[in-house]
CSV table of C-alpha atoms and ligand atoms in Angstrom, one decimal:
chain,number,residue,atom,x,y,z
Q,1,MET,CA,156.6,-165.8,98.7
Q,2,LEU,CA,157.2,-162.3,97.0
Q,3,ARG,CA,155.3,-161.2,94.2
Q,4,PHE,CA,156.1,-158.6,91.5
Q,5,ASP,CA,153.4,-156.4,92.9
Q,6,ASP,CA,155.4,-155.9,96.0
Q,7,LEU,CA,158.4,-154.5,94.2
Q,8,GLN,CA,157.5,-150.9,93.4
Q,9,LEU,CA,157.0,-151.5,89.7
Q,10,GLY,CA,154.3,-149.6,87.9
Q,11,ALA,CA,151.0,-150.9,86.7
Q,12,ALA,CA,151.9,-150.9,82.9
Q,13,LEU,CA,155.1,-152.8,83.6
Q,14,LEU,CA,153.3,-155.3,85.9
Q,15,ALA,CA,151.1,-155.9,82.8
Q,16,ALA,CA,154.0,-156.4,80.5
Q,17,ILE,CA,155.4,-159.1,83.3
Q,18,ARG,CA,152.1,-161.0,83.3
Q,19,ASP,CA,152.3,-160.9,79.6
Q,20,ALA,CA,155.7,-162.4,79.5
Q,21,GLY,CA,154.2,-165.2,81.6
Q,22,TYR,CA,156.3,-164.5,84.7
Q,23,ALA,CA,154.3,-165.4,87.8
Q,24,SER,CA,156.6,-164.5,90.5
Q,25,PRO,CA,160.1,-162.8,90.9
Q,26,THR,CA,163.3,-164.9,91.0
Q,27,ALA,CA,165.5,-164.7,94.0
Q,28,ILE,CA,168.0,-162.3,91.8
Q,29,GLN,CA,165.1,-160.0,90.8
Q,30,ALA,CA,163.4,-159.9,94.3
Q,31,LYS,CA,166.8,-158.7,95.7
Q,32,ALA,CA,168.0,-156.6,92.8
Q,33,ILE,CA,164.9,-154.9,91.5
Q,34,PRO,CA,164.1,-152.5,94.6
Q,35,LEU,CA,168.0,-151.6,94.9
Q,36,ILE,CA,168.1,-150.8,91.3
Q,37,LEU,CA,164.9,-148.8,91.3
Q,38,SER,CA,166.3,-146.5,94.3
Q,39,GLY,CA,169.2,-145.7,92.1
Q,40,ARG,CA,172.0,-147.7,94.0
Q,41,ASP,CA,174.8,-149.2,92.3
Q,42,VAL,CA,174.5,-153.0,92.4
Q,43,LEU,CA,177.2,-155.8,92.2
Q,44,GLY,CA,175.3,-159.2,91.5
Q,45,CYS,CA,176.6,-162.5,91.7
Q,46,ALA,CA,174.4,-164.4,89.8
Q,47,GLN,CA,174.5,-167.1,86.8
Q,48,THR,CA,172.5,-167.2,83.4
Q,49,GLY,CA,169.3,-168.8,83.9
Q,50,THR,CA,168.4,-167.2,87.1
Q,51,GLY,CA,166.5,-164.4,85.6
Q,52,LYS,CA,169.2,-161.8,85.9
Q,53,THR,CA,168.5,-160.1,82.5
Q,54,ALA,CA,165.0,-159.0,83.8
Q,55,ALA,CA,166.4,-158.2,87.1
Q,56,PHE,CA,168.1,-155.2,85.6
Q,57,VAL,CA,165.9,-154.6,82.5
Q,58,LEU,CA,162.5,-154.1,84.3
Q,59,PRO,CA,163.9,-151.5,86.9
Q,60,LEU,CA,166.0,-149.8,84.1
Q,61,VAL,CA,162.9,-149.7,81.9
Q,62,GLN,CA,160.9,-148.0,84.8
Q,63,ARG,CA,163.5,-145.3,85.4
Q,64,LEU,CA,163.8,-144.6,81.6
Q,65,ALA,CA,159.9,-144.2,81.1
Q,66,ALA,CA,159.5,-142.1,84.4
Q,67,SER,CA,161.9,-139.5,83.0
Q,68,ALA,CA,161.4,-139.9,79.1
Q,69,SER,CA,163.0,-137.3,77.1
Q,70,ARG,CA,160.5,-135.0,75.4
Q,71,ARG,CA,162.9,-133.0,73.2
Q,72,SER,CA,162.5,-133.3,69.7
Q,73,GLY,CA,165.5,-134.4,67.5
Q,74,ALA,CA,167.6,-137.5,68.0
Q,75,ARG,CA,167.1,-139.0,71.3
Q,76,PRO,CA,170.4,-139.4,73.5
Q,77,LEU,CA,171.6,-142.5,74.6
Q,78,ARG,CA,170.7,-142.9,78.2
Q,79,THR,CA,171.6,-146.6,79.1
Q,80,LEU,CA,174.5,-148.7,77.9
Q,81,VAL,CA,174.8,-152.4,78.4
Q,82,LEU,CA,178.1,-154.1,77.8
Q,83,SER,CA,178.0,-157.6,77.1
Q,84,PRO,CA,180.9,-160.2,76.2
Q,85,THR,CA,179.1,-161.8,73.1
Q,86,ARG,CA,176.9,-161.1,70.4
Q,87,GLU,CA,174.3,-163.8,71.6
Q,88,LEU,CA,174.1,-162.3,74.8
Q,89,ALA,CA,173.7,-158.7,73.5
Q,90,THR,CA,171.0,-159.8,71.2
Q,91,GLN,CA,169.2,-161.6,74.3
Q,92,ILE,CA,169.6,-158.3,76.3
Q,93,ALA,CA,168.3,-156.0,73.5
Q,94,GLU,CA,165.4,-158.3,72.9
Q,95,ALA,CA,164.3,-158.0,76.5
Q,96,PHE,CA,164.8,-154.1,76.7
Q,97,ALA,CA,162.7,-154.1,73.4
Q,98,SER,CA,159.8,-156.3,74.8
Q,99,PHE,CA,159.5,-154.5,78.1
Q,100,GLY,CA,160.5,-151.1,76.9
Q,101,THR,CA,158.6,-150.8,73.5
Q,102,PRO,CA,155.1,-150.3,75.3
Q,103,PHE,CA,156.9,-147.1,77.0
Q,104,GLY,CA,158.1,-145.8,73.6
Q,105,LEU,CA,161.8,-146.7,74.4
Q,106,GLU,CA,164.1,-147.6,71.5
Q,107,THR,CA,166.8,-150.2,71.9
Q,108,THR,CA,169.7,-150.9,69.7
Q,109,ALA,CA,172.5,-153.4,69.7
Q,110,VAL,CA,176.0,-153.3,68.3
Q,111,TYR,CA,178.3,-156.3,68.0
Q,112,GLY,CA,181.1,-157.4,65.8
Q,113,GLY,CA,181.1,-160.3,63.1
Q,114,VAL,CA,178.5,-158.5,60.9
Q,115,SER,CA,178.6,-155.1,59.0
Q,116,ASP,CA,178.3,-152.2,60.9
Q,117,VAL,CA,176.3,-150.1,58.2
Q,118,PRO,CA,172.8,-150.9,59.8
Q,119,GLN,CA,174.3,-150.4,63.2
Q,120,ARG,CA,175.6,-146.9,62.2
Q,121,ARG,CA,172.2,-146.0,60.8
Q,122,ALA,CA,170.5,-147.0,63.8
Q,123,LEU,CA,172.7,-145.1,65.9
Q,124,ARG,CA,172.2,-142.1,64.0
Q,125,ARG,CA,168.4,-142.5,64.4
Q,126,GLY,CA,168.8,-142.5,68.2
Q,127,ALA,CA,168.1,-144.9,70.8
Q,128,ASP,CA,167.5,-144.6,74.6
Q,129,VAL,CA,169.3,-148.1,75.3
Q,130,LEU,CA,172.5,-149.3,73.5
Q,131,VAL,CA,173.6,-153.0,74.1
Q,132,ALA,CA,177.1,-153.7,72.8
Q,133,THR,CA,180.0,-155.7,72.7
Q,134,PRO,CA,183.2,-153.7,73.8
Q,135,GLY,CA,185.2,-154.2,70.5
Q,136,ARG,CA,182.6,-153.0,68.1
Q,137,LEU,CA,181.5,-150.2,70.5
Q,138,GLU,CA,185.1,-148.9,70.7
Q,139,ASP,CA,185.2,-149.0,66.8
Q,140,LEU,CA,182.0,-147.0,66.6
Q,141,MET,CA,183.2,-144.8,68.9
Q,142,SER,CA,186.5,-144.0,67.3
Q,143,ALA,CA,184.3,-143.7,64.1
Q,144,GLY,CA,182.4,-140.7,65.9
Q,145,GLU,CA,179.1,-142.7,65.7
Q,146,VAL,CA,178.5,-142.9,69.5
Q,147,ASP,CA,177.8,-140.3,72.0
Q,148,LEU,CA,177.9,-141.5,75.8
Q,149,ARG,CA,177.9,-138.2,77.4
Q,150,ARG,CA,174.1,-138.4,78.3
Q,151,VAL,CA,174.4,-141.9,79.7
Q,152,GLU,CA,172.6,-142.2,83.1
Q,153,ALA,CA,173.0,-146.1,83.7
Q,154,VAL,CA,175.7,-148.7,82.8
Q,155,VAL,CA,175.2,-152.4,83.1
Q,156,LEU,CA,178.5,-154.8,82.8
Q,157,ASP,CA,176.8,-158.1,82.3
Q,158,GLU,CA,178.5,-161.4,82.5
Q,159,ALA,CA,181.7,-159.6,83.7
Q,160,ASP,CA,183.8,-162.6,84.3
Q,161,ARG,CA,183.3,-163.6,80.6
Q,162,MET,CA,184.4,-160.3,79.8
Q,163,LEU,CA,187.6,-160.8,81.6
Q,164,ASP,CA,188.1,-164.1,79.6
Q,165,ALA,CA,187.7,-162.5,76.5
Q,166,GLY,CA,190.3,-159.8,77.4
Q,167,PHE,CA,187.9,-156.9,77.3
Q,168,VAL,CA,188.4,-155.5,80.6
Q,169,ALA,CA,190.7,-152.6,79.4
Q,170,SER,CA,188.4,-151.8,76.9
Q,171,VAL,CA,185.5,-151.7,79.3
Q,172,ARG,CA,187.6,-149.4,81.4
Q,173,ARG,CA,188.2,-147.0,78.3
Q,174,ILE,CA,184.5,-147.0,77.4
Q,175,LEU,CA,183.7,-145.9,81.0
Q,176,SER,CA,185.8,-143.2,81.0
Q,177,ARG,CA,183.7,-141.6,78.5
Q,178,VAL,CA,180.6,-141.9,80.4
Q,179,PRO,CA,179.7,-139.2,82.9
Q,180,ALA,CA,180.9,-140.2,86.5
Q,181,GLN,CA,177.5,-139.3,87.8
Q,182,ARG,CA,175.6,-142.5,86.8
Q,183,GLN,CA,174.2,-145.8,88.2
Q,184,THR,CA,176.4,-148.7,87.4
Q,185,LEU,CA,175.3,-152.3,87.7
Q,186,LEU,CA,177.7,-155.2,87.4
Q,187,PHE,CA,176.8,-158.8,87.1
Q,188,SER,CA,178.9,-161.8,87.1
Q,189,ALA,CA,178.5,-165.4,87.6
Q,190,THR,CA,181.9,-165.6,89.6
Q,191,MET,CA,183.6,-163.1,91.5
Q,192,PRO,CA,187.5,-163.2,91.0
Q,193,ALA,CA,189.7,-160.7,92.4
Q,194,GLU,CA,190.0,-159.0,89.1
Q,195,ILE,CA,186.3,-158.5,88.8
Q,196,ARG,CA,186.1,-157.1,92.4
Q,197,SER,CA,188.8,-154.7,91.6
Q,198,LEU,CA,187.0,-153.6,88.4
Q,199,ALA,CA,183.8,-153.2,90.4
Q,200,ARG,CA,185.6,-150.9,93.1
Q,201,SER,CA,187.0,-148.6,90.4
Q,202,VAL,CA,183.7,-148.2,88.4
Q,203,GLN,CA,181.1,-148.3,91.1
Q,204,ARG,CA,180.1,-146.4,94.1
Q,205,ASP,CA,178.8,-147.9,97.3
Q,206,ALA,CA,177.5,-150.8,95.5
Q,207,ALA,CA,175.0,-152.9,97.2
Q,208,GLU,CA,175.8,-156.6,96.7
Q,209,VAL,CA,173.5,-159.2,95.9
Q,210,GLU,CA,174.2,-162.9,95.5
Q,211,VAL,CA,172.1,-165.9,94.7
Q,212,ALA,CA,173.4,-169.3,95.4
Q,213,PRO,CA,174.8,-171.1,92.4
Q,214,VAL,CA,172.0,-173.5,91.9
Q,215,ALA,CA,173.6,-175.7,89.4
Q,216,THR,CA,175.8,-177.8,91.9
Q,217,PRO,CA,173.8,-180.4,93.4
Q,218,ALA,CA,173.3,-182.2,90.1
Q,219,GLU,CA,176.8,-183.7,90.1
Q,220,LYS,CA,175.7,-187.2,91.6
Q,221,VAL,CA,172.5,-187.4,89.4
Q,222,GLU,CA,172.7,-189.1,86.3
Q,223,GLN,CA,170.4,-187.2,84.1
Q,224,GLU,CA,168.5,-188.1,80.6
Q,225,VAL,CA,166.0,-186.6,78.7
Q,226,LEU,CA,163.3,-188.3,76.7
Q,227,PHE,CA,161.6,-186.7,73.5
Q,228,VAL,CA,158.1,-187.8,73.3
Q,229,ALA,CA,154.8,-186.5,72.0
Q,230,ARG,CA,152.7,-185.0,74.3
Q,231,GLY,CA,149.9,-187.6,74.1
Q,232,ASP,CA,152.5,-190.3,74.8
Q,233,LYS,CA,153.6,-188.9,78.1
Q,234,ARG,CA,151.6,-191.2,80.2
Q,235,ALA,CA,152.3,-194.4,78.5
Q,236,LEU,CA,156.0,-193.5,78.5
Q,237,LEU,CA,155.6,-193.1,82.1
Q,238,SER,CA,154.1,-196.2,83.0
Q,239,HIS,CA,156.8,-197.8,80.7
Q,240,LEU,CA,159.6,-196.2,82.9
Q,241,LEU,CA,157.8,-197.2,86.1
Q,242,ALA,CA,157.7,-200.7,85.0
Q,243,ASP,CA,161.5,-200.9,85.4
Q,244,PRO,CA,162.3,-202.8,88.7
Q,245,ALA,CA,165.3,-200.5,89.2
Q,246,VAL,CA,162.7,-197.9,90.1
Q,247,LYS,CA,162.6,-198.3,93.9
Q,248,ARG,CA,161.0,-195.0,94.8
Q,249,ALA,CA,160.1,-192.4,92.3
Q,250,LEU,CA,159.1,-188.9,92.7
Q,251,VAL,CA,157.1,-187.4,89.6
Q,252,PHE,CA,156.9,-183.8,88.9
Q,253,THR,CA,154.1,-181.9,87.1
Q,254,ARG,CA,153.7,-178.3,86.5
Q,255,THR,CA,150.2,-178.1,87.8
Q,256,LYS,CA,148.2,-179.4,90.8
Q,257,ARG,CA,145.3,-180.6,88.2
Q,258,GLY,CA,148.5,-182.3,86.2
Q,259,ALA,CA,149.7,-184.1,89.5
Q,260,ASP,CA,146.1,-185.4,90.1
Q,261,ARG,CA,145.4,-186.7,86.3
Q,262,VAL,CA,148.8,-188.5,86.4
Q,263,ALA,CA,148.3,-189.9,90.0
Q,264,LYS,CA,144.9,-191.3,88.9
Q,265,HIS,CA,146.2,-192.8,85.7
Q,266,LEU,CA,149.0,-194.6,87.4
Q,267,CYS,CA,146.6,-195.7,90.2
Q,268,ALA,CA,145.0,-198.1,87.6
Q,269,GLY,CA,148.4,-200.2,87.9
Q,270,GLU,CA,149.7,-199.7,91.4
Q,271,ARG,CA,149.6,-197.2,94.5
Q,272,ALA,CA,150.4,-193.8,93.6
Q,273,GLU,CA,149.5,-190.6,95.2
Q,274,ALA,CA,149.4,-186.9,94.6
Q,275,ILE,CA,150.6,-183.9,96.8
Q,276,HIS,CA,149.9,-180.3,96.0
Q,277,GLY,CA,148.5,-177.2,97.5
Q,278,ASN,CA,144.9,-178.2,96.9
Q,279,ARG,CA,145.0,-181.3,99.2
Q,280,SER,CA,144.6,-180.9,102.9
Q,281,GLN,CA,147.5,-180.8,105.2
Q,282,ALA,CA,146.5,-184.2,106.7
Q,283,GLN,CA,146.1,-185.7,103.1
Q,284,ARG,CA,149.6,-184.5,102.4
Q,285,GLU,CA,151.0,-186.0,105.5
Q,286,ARG,CA,149.2,-189.2,104.7
Q,287,ALA,CA,150.4,-189.5,101.4
Q,288,LEU,CA,154.1,-188.6,102.5
Q,289,ALA,CA,154.2,-191.0,105.2
Q,290,SER,CA,153.0,-193.7,102.8
Q,291,PHE,CA,155.9,-192.9,100.4
Q,292,LYS,CA,158.5,-192.9,103.3
Q,293,ARG,CA,157.2,-196.3,104.4
Q,294,GLY,CA,157.4,-197.6,101.0
Q,295,SER,CA,153.7,-198.7,100.6
Q,296,THR,CA,153.4,-196.1,97.9
Q,297,ARG,CA,156.2,-196.4,95.4
Q,298,VAL,CA,155.3,-193.3,93.2
Q,299,LEU,CA,154.5,-189.8,94.6
Q,300,VAL,CA,153.2,-187.3,92.1
Q,301,ALA,CA,154.1,-183.8,93.2
Q,302,THR,CA,154.1,-180.0,91.9
Q,303,ASP,CA,157.3,-177.9,92.8
Q,304,LEU,CA,155.9,-176.1,95.6
Q,305,ALA,CA,154.5,-179.1,97.5
Q,306,ALA,CA,157.8,-180.8,96.9
Q,307,ARG,CA,159.7,-178.4,99.1
Q,308,GLY,CA,158.7,-180.1,102.1
Q,309,ILE,CA,159.7,-183.6,101.1
Q,310,ASP,CA,162.6,-184.7,102.7
Q,311,VAL,CA,163.1,-188.5,101.9
Q,312,ASP,CA,166.5,-189.9,101.3
Q,313,ASP,CA,166.5,-192.9,99.1
Q,314,ILE,CA,164.4,-191.8,96.2
Q,315,SER,CA,166.0,-193.7,93.1
Q,316,HIS,CA,164.4,-191.7,90.5
Q,317,VAL,CA,163.1,-188.2,89.9
Q,318,ILE,CA,160.7,-187.9,86.8
Q,319,ASN,CA,160.0,-184.8,85.3
Q,320,TYR,CA,156.7,-185.6,83.6
Q,321,GLU,CA,156.8,-182.0,82.7
Q,322,LEU,CA,159.8,-179.7,82.7
Q,323,PRO,CA,159.4,-176.6,85.2
Q,324,ASP,CA,159.0,-173.2,83.8
Q,325,ASP,CA,161.9,-171.8,85.7
Q,326,CYS,CA,165.3,-173.5,85.3
Q,327,GLU,CA,166.1,-173.4,89.1
Q,328,SER,CA,163.3,-175.6,90.0
Q,329,TYR,CA,164.8,-178.3,87.5
Q,330,VAL,CA,167.9,-178.1,89.8
Q,331,HIS,CA,165.9,-178.3,92.9
Q,332,ARG,CA,163.8,-181.2,91.6
Q,333,ILE,CA,166.5,-183.6,90.6
Q,334,GLY,CA,168.4,-182.5,93.9
Q,335,ARG,CA,165.6,-184.7,95.3
Q,336,THR,CA,167.5,-187.9,94.2
Q,337,GLY,CA,171.2,-188.5,94.7
Q,338,ARG,CA,171.0,-187.4,98.4
Q,339,ALA,CA,173.0,-188.5,101.2
Q,340,ALA,CA,175.9,-189.8,99.0
Q,341,ALA,CA,173.6,-192.2,97.1
Q,342,SER,CA,173.5,-191.7,93.3
Q,343,GLY,CA,170.3,-191.0,91.6
Q,344,ILE,CA,168.6,-191.0,88.4
Q,345,ALA,CA,166.6,-188.0,86.8
Q,346,LEU,CA,164.5,-188.6,83.8
Q,347,SER,CA,162.8,-185.8,81.8
Q,348,LEU,CA,160.1,-186.2,79.4
Q,349,CYS,CA,160.2,-183.3,76.9
Q,350,ASP,CA,157.7,-182.6,74.3
Q,351,ALA,CA,157.8,-180.1,71.3
Q,352,GLY,CA,156.7,-177.2,73.3
Q,353,GLU,CA,159.2,-177.6,76.0
Q,354,ARG,CA,162.4,-177.4,74.0
Q,355,ASP,CA,163.0,-173.9,75.0
Q,356,GLN,CA,162.8,-174.7,78.6
Q,357,LEU,CA,165.0,-177.5,78.1
Q,358,ARG,CA,167.6,-175.2,76.3
Q,359,ARG,CA,167.4,-172.8,79.3
Q,360,ILE,CA,168.0,-175.5,81.8
Q,361,GLU,CA,171.1,-176.6,80.0
Q,362,ARG,CA,172.2,-173.2,79.9
Q,363,LEU,CA,171.8,-172.7,83.6
Q,364,MET,CA,173.9,-176.1,84.1
Q,365,ARG,CA,176.4,-175.3,81.4
Q,366,ARG,CA,176.0,-178.8,80.2
Q,367,ALA,CA,173.9,-180.7,77.7
Q,368,ILE,CA,171.6,-183.4,79.2
Q,369,PRO,CA,172.1,-186.8,77.5
Q,370,VAL,CA,169.3,-187.8,75.3
Q,371,ARG,CA,167.9,-191.5,75.7
Q,372,ARG,CA,167.4,-192.4,72.0
Q,373,GLU,CA,166.1,-195.7,72.7
Q,374,HIS,CA,162.5,-196.0,74.3
Q,375,PRO,CA,159.0,-197.0,72.7
Q,376,PHE,CA,157.8,-193.6,72.2
Q,377,VAL,CA,160.6,-191.8,70.8
Q,378,SER,CA,159.2,-188.7,68.9
Q,379,ALA,CA,162.0,-188.8,66.1
Q,380,ALA,CA,161.6,-185.2,64.9
Q,381,GLY,CA,162.4,-184.0,68.3
Q,382,THR,CA,165.7,-186.0,68.8
Q,383,ALA,CA,167.2,-185.3,65.2
Q,384,ASP,CA,166.5,-181.6,65.7
Q,385,HIS,CA,168.0,-181.6,69.3
Q,386,ALA,CA,171.0,-183.1,67.9
Q,387,ARG,CA,171.5,-180.6,65.3
Q,388,THR,CA,170.7,-177.5,67.0
Q,389,HIS,CA,171.5,-178.0,70.5
Q,390,ALA,CA,174.8,-177.2,71.8
Q,391,PRO,CA,174.6,-174.8,75.0
Q,392,ARG,CA,177.0,-172.1,75.5
Q,393,GLY,CA,179.7,-173.2,77.7
Q,394,ALA,CA,178.5,-176.7,78.0
Q,395,THR,CA,180.5,-179.7,77.8
Q,396,ARG,CA,178.9,-182.2,75.7
Q,397,THR,CA,178.3,-185.5,77.4
Q,398,GLN,CA,177.7,-189.0,75.7
Q,399,ALA,CA,174.2,-190.6,76.3
Q,400,SER,CA,176.4,-193.7,77.3
Q,401,THR,CA,175.0,-194.9,80.8
Q,402,GLY,CA,178.5,-196.4,81.2
Q,403,ARG,CA,180.2,-193.2,81.2
Q,404,ALA,CA,177.6,-191.5,83.5
Q,405,ARG,CA,178.0,-194.2,85.9
Q,406,GLU,CA,181.9,-193.4,85.7
Q,407,ARG,CA,181.1,-189.8,86.5
Q,408,VAL,CA,178.7,-190.6,89.5
Q,409,GLY,CA,181.5,-193.2,90.8
Q,410,HIS,CA,184.1,-190.5,90.4
Q,411,ALA,CA,181.9,-187.8,92.1
Q,412,ARG,CA,181.4,-190.4,94.8
Q,413,ARG,CA,185.1,-190.9,95.4
Q,414,VAL,CA,185.7,-187.3,95.3
Q,415,GLN,CA,183.3,-186.8,98.2
Q,416,GLN,CA,185.1,-189.4,100.2
Q,417,GLY,CA,188.4,-188.1,99.4
Q,418,ARG,CA,189.5,-191.0,97.2
Q,419,ALA,CA,189.7,-189.7,94.0
P,1,AMP,P1,168.4,-165.2,82.3
P,1,AMP,O1,168.9,-165.7,83.8
P,1,AMP,O2,168.2,-163.6,82.4
P,1,AMP,O3,169.0,-165.5,81.1
P,1,AMP,O4,166.8,-165.8,82.1
P,1,AMP,C1,166.6,-166.9,82.0
P,1,AMP,C2,165.2,-167.2,81.6
P,1,AMP,O5,164.2,-167.0,82.5
P,1,AMP,C3,164.8,-166.2,80.4
P,1,AMP,O6,164.3,-167.0,79.3
P,1,AMP,C4,163.7,-165.3,81.1
P,1,AMP,O7,162.7,-165.2,80.0
P,1,AMP,C5,163.0,-166.2,82.1
P,1,AMP,N1,162.7,-165.4,83.3
P,1,AMP,C6,163.2,-164.3,83.8
P,1,AMP,N2,162.5,-164.1,84.7
P,1,AMP,C7,161.4,-164.9,84.9
P,1,AMP,C8,160.5,-164.9,86.1
P,1,AMP,N3,160.3,-164.2,87.0
P,1,AMP,N4,159.7,-166.1,85.9
P,1,AMP,C9,159.7,-167.0,84.9
P,1,AMP,N5,160.7,-167.0,83.9
P,1,AMP,C10,161.6,-165.9,84.0
């Protein structure tokens, strides 16, 4: 696996990446960071949740820091990021602030729906990076508050959503005010013809990078999340496994030690085994063979160890802990519902895992139904989730198993050409 150390990032940035808790680069980061560092234009096809923000923020921070302006007076804008929404603009600005501040870089964000007075003030103070929604940026440009003549790099993020919002003409007008000699990065979850044509007209010799849309294999899998206090997770797991519908279950933990502990706990009641990187090849093979045969009903695994598991009729995937990166969630639940069978994926979520859950839902563009009835419900979590939790672009699904079954049935009919 590629490491951040292999990507030609400087020591200070590597330290900031470690502080952010990123263990290794995501696929889009591994592909895009070296290209952006080399100054190439990049056309990236990647969804939210794949780590695409850091894929452009990290190399741009490094390039900005390498040629920091030492002139006195207000600093010129050198990087411009255009975003379709205020929420995304804020997230991007936060990423630039957290990785760029140690290098003395200033970031400011401008977007509609709020007073422009503080935004004008911030622009006058000067910033290296401006993150903007196109409408508000054009207003501020007309008011003479923005000078883009020193911009060296432009990012168009979630370009397909800018298309949906009718921003493309505005984007073209803004770019006509930025020097032609610049680096242009364009990211989009989908690549319709209009985006390709925009890319062709604003980029030069762009390198294309793509990460497979990971949010698809979940269609046949019925997913539920169960809010529970951390200390009740083991008891809840035993309760779930007591259901005779659980024919063969794969339980995921985040760490190797966690896998051992959970397997040991379960072994008190039945045969369960753990597989992870600290066990010998022979031990792993034995555990896997016994799981395939059906002599072990429950296998506890870490993400890495699970990659080699190719077992068709896993009825349940249980996320004892949510994974740190969202793509792993999709890979995990894809272990069930294989080969036209439907499957069930249950996630135990404690208070500390709420942000992860939110990111996963954002990646999949759908909310995961909450199972509200189980013996260890953590009431605060459920109520809070219901109130605050409507991921962007998500279709709210009911927790009703009936409806989920209908969807599974429908997916199967579609697959067999009968829908
Ligand atoms: P994005 O696709 O940019 O919206 O990022 C999704 C989430 O993944 C954000 O909360 C990031 O902080 C997080 N993230 C980005 N890169 C990594 C990484 N290499 N390892 C772990 N998490 C990451």
